[in-house]
Each structure stands twice: as C-alpha cells, then as structure tokens.
C-alpha cells in the first residue's frame, strides 16, 4: 500500500535529500511539503524546496510556506541564527531557480485543513523546528489526533549539535516542541542525533550516487559532499569524510521501519533551563512515572539506509530534463 505523507522542512541540505527520497519512492505519495524558519529564513527554505522538487521532475507537489519565527521567542532567527554553521547549509541550493511558486495558504492552515479532511490517512514527517505544528494545533485542537503518525527528526539522548545539551530543531523553537510532545498525537517517532549519526554517508558513497547519472543522484552527491566538507571543517563525525543526512533517515524509516531501532519512552522538552533550553529529556531508564509518549530511535541501520538512497535515486529524470 502506498503511504501518504506530508513533509515539514527547513531546506536545508539534508532536507533536500529527504524531499527527493519522499518524492521518488514508489511506496510513498508525497501529498505536499510545508516550510518553516530554521536552517535559513523561511522564504529561502521555500525557494530551495521548489528548486529541489522541480529538479527531479516533481514540481507538481504543492509547497506551502509556514512560520518565519518561533512561536514565542523573539531572539531567533537573529541573533541566534548567526551561530548557525553556514558550511553545512546553503542559502541557495545549487539547482536551477524554480519556475513554480508557493501556494497561497499558510502552512499551519493547510496542515490543520488537510488532516481534518483526511483523518488518520496521512503521516506527517517534521524535519525542521516544530513551529508549524504548534500553530496547526492552535488552529485545530483535533489536529494531533487526525495525524496517522508523526515522525520527527530532532533531539538527542547522548549527543548535541547547537548547545552542549540540545539539538538544533528542538532548540530553535523549544516551546513549539514542548507543545507537540504533550498534544496527544496518536504515535510519535523521534529520530534523534544518536540514530542519525549511525547512518553516515561517505565521500565514496557520494561518488556512487553521482554515477547513477540521474538528477536525484547528482544532486544528492553534490549536497551530501557539501555536508561532508562542512562536518570535516567544523564538527568531525569520528569517521573521516562522512556526514549524517539526518532528515532523510526519517523518510527511510517510514518506508522500512527496520532502518531504526526504537524504544517507547517518555520525552519532554526543556524550555526554562539556564543551560539546557531545547533539550529532549528522554526517560529511557524510567526515572519518572511520566507515561510513554514517544518511540525514540537509538540506532540506525547504515547499510540499509545507503541501499535505499542508491535504489531510489536511480529513479526519476536525468539532469536538466525538467
Ligand atoms: C537538524 O537540524 C538541521 O540542521 C538539519 O536539517 C536537521 O533537520 C539536525 O540537527
Ligand atoms: Ca532540517
């Protein structure tokens, strides 16, 4: 059965790889993509998303633009954004300018409407800050129960990438993330840094993707190589010439749940700590009586993930055949 999904993104290099995987996988029906402020300003995320979809011949998929700021905090995207590493994400992806445009409807309105009209039918994969989701809950309190499953790239158990205790997507809008974990979604799967750093992609694997010759293979190779150079320069992964491609792991796990290894635990998000804002507090050792609310991925299957990228990016048009 083909699984319908909507991707919420802040494109973003790894977001672009996730979009291509979702748009080209025959087991998935990518209904729409929504964008949010995060890696870069939301208008640029929208532009990059349109570029990515058109490059692989999927300009038919509608793109809805969402929130330009977090739901509460005024100190992001500036000045906190200046701390963001420009070597891993690009303001403009190296793909042709889009011919199409974003849809008129704001992303949170689109999300609340589409899930209300298709209750339990569509999975939501959120790979940016969770601002649009919190806004959709504010519009329609039934939104969480209308979502078949929510898969989030975000958070960390033992790792971090923006402060010593926080991962970027959760840190960038911690109040939104806190709402989401308490909102009553039927099933939440969290894919944190701990798992995505087990699915590293290497320079040699980029060469293999490029040799596929397809638009998706070439773009994925360019984009992931850019990430590898950024990681080498700023935050080496411990395995030379590799980088995580966080967001694509979520899409892969939706198709093949054996790509991640999860445990059902309680997760809450820190919003007031002096040093710990945006931390996902994962009660995997049952230190509290808080009820389980989230399937957290502790591990990822790197070979299976790479195999899926190779198989799916062999599909679609050749470069320039838009
Ligand atoms: C997450 O933050 C962004 O930089 C990536 O796109 C990913 O969604 C990783 O922390
Ligand atoms: Ca992202």
Coordinates of C-alpha atoms and ligand atoms in Angstrom, one line a residue:
X1 CA 0.0 0.0 0.0
X2 CA 1.3 3.5 -0.9
X3 CA 1.7 5.6 2.2
X4 CA 0.6 9.3 2.0
X5 CA 2.9 11.7 3.8
X6 CA 3.5 15.4 4.2
X7 CA 7.0 16.7 4.9
X8 CA 7.6 19.8 7.0
X9 CA 11.1 21.1 6.2
X10 CA 13.6 23.9 6.6
X11 CA 15.5 23.2 3.4
X12 CA 18.5 22.9 4.2
X13 CA 20.8 20.3 2.7
X14 CA 19.7 17.1 4.4
X15 CA 16.1 18.3 4.0
X16 CA 16.6 18.4 0.2
X17 CA 17.8 14.7 0.3
X18 CA 14.7 13.8 2.4
X19 CA 12.4 15.6 -0.1
X20 CA 13.9 13.7 -3.1
X21 CA 13.6 10.4 -1.3
X22 CA 10.0 11.0 -0.4
X23 CA 9.1 12.4 -3.8
X24 CA 10.7 9.5 -5.8
X25 CA 10.0 6.5 -3.5
X26 CA 7.3 4.3 -5.1
X27 CA 5.9 3.3 -1.7
X28 CA 5.2 6.9 -0.8
X29 CA 2.8 9.5 -2.0
X30 CA 4.2 13.0 -1.1
X31 CA 1.0 15.0 -0.8
X32 CA 2.6 18.4 -0.1
X33 CA 5.7 20.0 1.5
X34 CA 5.4 22.7 4.1
X35 CA 8.3 25.0 5.0
X36 CA 9.4 26.6 8.3
X37 CA 12.1 29.0 9.6
X38 CA 15.1 27.1 10.7
X39 CA 18.4 26.4 8.9
X40 CA 17.8 29.5 6.9
X41 CA 14.9 32.1 6.6
X42 CA 11.6 30.6 5.6
X43 CA 11.4 32.3 2.2
X44 CA 14.8 30.7 1.3
X45 CA 13.6 27.3 2.6
X46 CA 10.6 27.6 0.3
X47 CA 12.7 28.6 -2.7
X48 CA 15.1 25.7 -2.0
X49 CA 12.2 23.3 -1.7
X50 CA 10.7 24.4 -5.0
X51 CA 14.1 24.0 -6.7
X52 CA 14.5 20.5 -5.3
X53 CA 11.1 19.3 -6.4
X54 CA 11.4 20.8 -9.9
X55 CA 14.9 19.4 -10.4
X56 CA 13.6 15.8 -10.0
X57 CA 10.5 16.4 -12.1
X58 CA 8.1 16.7 -9.2
X59 CA 7.1 20.4 -9.5
X60 CA 3.5 19.1 -9.3
X61 CA 3.8 18.7 -5.5
X62 CA 2.5 21.8 -3.8
X63 CA 4.6 23.8 -1.3
X64 CA 3.1 25.8 1.5
X65 CA 5.2 28.4 3.4
X66 CA 4.9 28.5 7.2
X67 CA 6.1 30.4 10.2
X68 CA 9.0 32.9 9.8
X69 CA 9.8 32.9 13.6
X70 CA 9.4 30.6 16.6
X71 CA 6.0 30.7 18.3
X72 CA 7.3 32.6 21.5
X73 CA 10.9 33.6 21.3
X74 CA 12.0 36.8 19.6
X75 CA 15.7 36.1 19.7
X76 CA 15.7 33.7 16.6
X77 CA 16.4 33.7 13.7
X78 CA 18.6 36.7 14.7
X79 CA 20.9 36.9 16.5
X80 CA 20.9 33.2 17.4
X81 CA 21.0 32.3 13.7
X82 CA 24.4 33.9 13.3
X83 CA 25.8 31.0 15.3
X84 CA 24.5 28.6 12.7
X85 CA 27.2 26.9 10.7
X86 CA 27.0 28.2 7.0
X87 CA 29.3 25.4 5.8
X88 CA 26.6 22.7 6.3
X89 CA 23.6 24.5 4.9
X90 CA 23.3 26.8 1.9
X91 CA 21.1 29.9 1.5
X92 CA 20.5 28.8 -2.1
X93 CA 20.9 25.2 -3.2
X94 CA 23.0 24.7 -6.4
X95 CA 19.9 23.8 -8.5
X96 CA 18.1 25.9 -11.2
X97 CA 15.8 28.7 -10.0
X98 CA 12.2 27.4 -9.7
X99 CA 9.5 28.2 -12.3
X100 CA 6.7 27.4 -9.9
X101 CA 5.5 29.3 -6.8
X102 CA 4.4 28.5 -3.3
X103 CA 0.7 28.1 -2.6
X104 CA -1.3 30.9 -1.1
X105 CA -2.5 29.2 2.0
X106 CA -0.2 29.5 5.1
X107 CA 1.3 26.1 6.1
X108 CA -0.4 25.8 9.5
X109 CA -3.8 26.4 8.0
X110 CA -3.1 23.9 5.2
X111 CA -1.9 21.3 7.8
X112 CA -4.9 21.7 10.0
X113 CA -7.3 21.5 7.0
X114 CA -5.7 18.6 5.1
X115 CA -5.5 16.4 8.2
X116 CA -9.1 17.3 9.2
X117 CA -10.3 16.3 5.8
X118 CA -8.3 13.0 5.8
X119 CA -8.3 11.9 9.4
X120 CA -5.8 9.0 10.1
X121 CA -4.8 8.8 6.5
X122 CA -1.6 10.8 6.2
X123 CA 1.7 10.6 8.1
X124 CA 3.5 13.8 9.0
X125 CA 7.3 13.9 8.8
X126 CA 8.7 17.0 10.5
X127 CA 12.4 17.7 9.9
X128 CA 12.7 21.3 11.0
X129 CA 11.7 23.3 14.0
X130 CA 8.2 22.4 15.1
X131 CA 6.6 25.9 14.8
X132 CA 4.1 25.0 12.1
X133 CA 2.9 22.0 14.1
X134 CA 2.3 24.1 17.2
X135 CA 0.5 26.7 15.1
X136 CA -1.7 24.0 13.5
X137 CA -2.6 22.7 17.0
X138 CA -3.6 26.2 17.9
X139 CA -5.9 26.4 14.9
X140 CA -7.5 23.0 15.4
X141 CA -7.0 21.2 18.7
X142 CA -8.1 17.9 16.9
X143 CA -5.1 18.2 14.6
X144 CA -2.9 15.8 16.5
X145 CA -5.5 13.1 16.5
X146 CA -6.0 13.5 12.8
X147 CA -2.4 12.7 12.0
X148 CA -1.8 9.0 11.4
X149 CA 1.8 9.1 12.7
X150 CA 4.2 11.9 13.4
X151 CA 7.9 11.3 12.7
X152 CA 10.3 14.0 14.0
X153 CA 13.9 14.5 13.2
X154 CA 15.2 16.2 16.3
X155 CA 16.6 16.0 19.8
X156 CA 19.3 13.8 21.3
X157 CA 20.0 11.4 24.1
X158 CA 23.8 11.5 24.3
X159 CA 24.7 13.9 21.6
X160 CA 24.1 17.6 20.7
X161 CA 24.8 20.0 17.9
X162 CA 23.8 23.5 18.8
X163 CA 24.4 23.8 22.6
X164 CA 26.1 21.2 24.8
X165 CA 22.7 19.7 25.6
X166 CA 20.4 20.5 22.6
X167 CA 19.8 19.6 19.0
X168 CA 19.0 22.3 16.5
X169 CA 15.4 21.6 15.5
X170 CA 14.1 21.3 19.1
X171 CA 16.3 24.2 20.4
X172 CA 15.2 26.5 17.5
X173 CA 11.6 26.5 18.9
X174 CA 11.5 24.8 22.2
X175 CA 8.0 25.9 23.2
X176 CA 6.6 24.5 20.0
X177 CA 8.4 21.2 20.5
X178 CA 7.1 21.1 24.1
X179 CA 3.5 21.6 22.9
X180 CA 3.9 18.9 20.3
X181 CA 5.1 16.2 22.7
X182 CA 2.1 17.0 25.0
X183 CA -0.5 17.4 22.4
X184 CA -1.9 13.9 22.1
X185 CA -0.5 12.7 18.7
X186 CA -1.5 9.0 18.3
X187 CA 2.0 8.0 17.6
X188 CA 5.2 10.0 17.7
X189 CA 8.5 8.6 16.5
X190 CA 11.6 10.7 17.3
X191 CA 14.8 10.2 15.2
X192 CA 17.5 12.0 17.3
X193 CA 21.1 12.7 16.5
X194 CA 22.1 9.4 18.2
X195 CA 20.5 7.5 15.4
X196 CA 21.3 9.7 12.5
X197 CA 25.0 9.7 13.4
X198 CA 24.9 5.9 12.9
X199 CA 23.7 6.4 9.3
X200 CA 26.7 8.4 8.0
X201 CA 27.2 8.8 4.3
X202 CA 30.7 8.8 2.9
X203 CA 32.5 10.5 0.1
X204 CA 32.8 7.2 -1.8
X205 CA 29.1 6.7 -1.4
X206 CA 28.5 10.1 -2.9
X207 CA 30.6 9.1 -5.9
X208 CA 28.3 6.0 -6.3
X209 CA 25.2 8.3 -6.1
X210 CA 26.7 10.6 -8.7
X211 CA 27.5 7.7 -11.0
X212 CA 23.8 6.9 -11.2
X213 CA 23.6 9.8 -13.6
X214 CA 20.1 10.8 -12.6
X215 CA 19.1 14.3 -11.4
X216 CA 18.5 13.0 -7.9
X217 CA 21.7 11.0 -7.8
X218 CA 23.8 14.0 -8.9
X219 CA 22.0 16.5 -6.6
X220 CA 22.3 14.1 -3.6
X221 CA 26.0 13.6 -4.3
X222 CA 26.7 17.4 -4.5
X223 CA 24.6 18.2 -1.5
X224 CA 26.0 15.4 0.7
X225 CA 29.6 16.2 -0.3
X226 CA 28.9 19.8 0.8
X227 CA 27.8 18.5 4.1
X228 CA 30.9 16.3 4.4
X229 CA 33.2 19.2 3.8
X230 CA 31.2 21.2 6.5
X231 CA 31.4 18.4 9.0
X232 CA 35.2 17.9 8.3
X233 CA 35.8 21.6 8.9
X234 CA 33.6 22.1 12.0
X235 CA 32.3 19.0 13.7
X236 CA 34.1 15.8 12.5
X237 CA 31.9 12.8 12.9
X238 CA 34.7 10.5 14.1
X239 CA 34.7 8.6 10.7
X240 CA 36.7 10.6 8.2
X241 CA 35.0 12.0 5.1
X242 CA 31.4 11.3 6.3
X243 CA 28.3 13.3 7.3
X244 CA 24.9 12.5 8.7
X245 CA 22.0 13.2 6.4
X246 CA 19.5 13.4 9.4
X247 CA 16.3 14.3 7.7
X248 CA 16.4 11.5 5.0
X249 CA 16.7 8.9 7.8
X250 CA 13.1 9.8 8.9
X251 CA 11.7 9.2 5.4
X252 CA 13.7 6.0 5.0
X253 CA 12.3 4.8 8.4
X254 CA 8.8 5.5 7.3
X255 CA 9.2 3.0 4.4
X256 CA 11.3 0.5 6.2
X257 CA 10.9 0.6 10.0
X258 CA 13.9 -1.8 10.5
X259 CA 16.1 1.2 9.5
X260 CA 15.7 2.5 13.0
X261 CA 15.7 0.7 16.3
X262 CA 13.3 2.3 18.7
X263 CA 12.3 2.2 22.4
X264 CA 8.9 3.5 23.7
X265 CA 9.6 6.1 26.4
X266 CA 8.6 9.4 27.8
X267 CA 10.0 12.6 26.2
X268 CA 9.6 16.1 27.4
X269 CA 11.3 19.3 26.2
X270 CA 13.2 21.7 28.5
X271 CA 12.0 25.3 28.0
X272 CA 13.3 27.1 31.1
X273 CA 16.8 25.7 31.9
X274 CA 19.6 28.1 32.2
X275 CA 21.9 25.9 30.2
X276 CA 19.6 23.3 28.8
X277 CA 16.9 25.0 26.7
X278 CA 15.7 22.8 23.9
X279 CA 17.0 19.6 25.5
X280 CA 14.9 16.5 24.8
X281 CA 14.6 14.8 28.3
X282 CA 14.3 11.1 27.3
X283 CA 13.3 8.9 30.2
X284 CA 14.7 5.7 28.8
X285 CA 15.8 4.4 32.2
X286 CA 12.4 5.0 33.8
X287 CA 13.4 7.6 36.4
X288 CA 9.9 9.1 36.5
X289 CA 6.4 7.8 36.3
X290 CA 5.6 10.0 33.3
X291 CA 3.8 7.9 30.7
X292 CA 5.4 6.8 27.5
X293 CA 4.6 9.1 24.6
X294 CA 7.3 8.6 22.0
X295 CA 9.1 5.9 20.1
X296 CA 12.7 7.1 20.2
X297 CA 15.3 5.7 17.7
X298 CA 18.5 4.8 19.5
X299 CA 20.2 3.2 16.5
X300 CA 20.0 3.3 12.7
X301 CA 20.9 0.7 10.0
X302 CA 23.5 2.4 7.9
X303 CA 23.8 -0.2 5.1
X304 CA 20.0 -0.4 4.6
X305 CA 19.8 3.4 4.5
X306 CA 22.5 3.8 1.9
X307 CA 21.0 1.0 -0.2
X308 CA 17.6 2.8 -0.2
X309 CA 19.3 6.1 -1.3
X310 CA 21.0 4.3 -4.2
X311 CA 17.9 2.4 -5.3
X312 CA 15.6 5.4 -5.1
X313 CA 18.0 8.0 -6.6
X314 CA 18.4 5.7 -9.6
X315 CA 14.8 6.7 -10.5
X316 CA 13.5 9.9 -12.0
X317 CA 14.7 12.2 -14.8
X318 CA 18.2 12.8 -16.0
X319 CA 19.8 16.2 -15.1
X320 CA 18.2 19.1 -17.0
X321 CA 15.2 17.1 -18.3
X322 CA 12.7 19.3 -16.4
Ligands
LIG1 C1 18.6 19.0 12.1 O1 18.9 20.4 12.0 C2 19.1 20.9 10.7 O2 20.4 21.4 10.6 C3 19.0 19.7 9.8 O3 18.3 20.0 8.6 C4 18.3 18.6 10.6 O4 16.9 18.7 10.4 C5 19.8 18.3 12.7 O5 20.1 18.8 13.9
LIG2 CA1 16.0 20.1 8.6

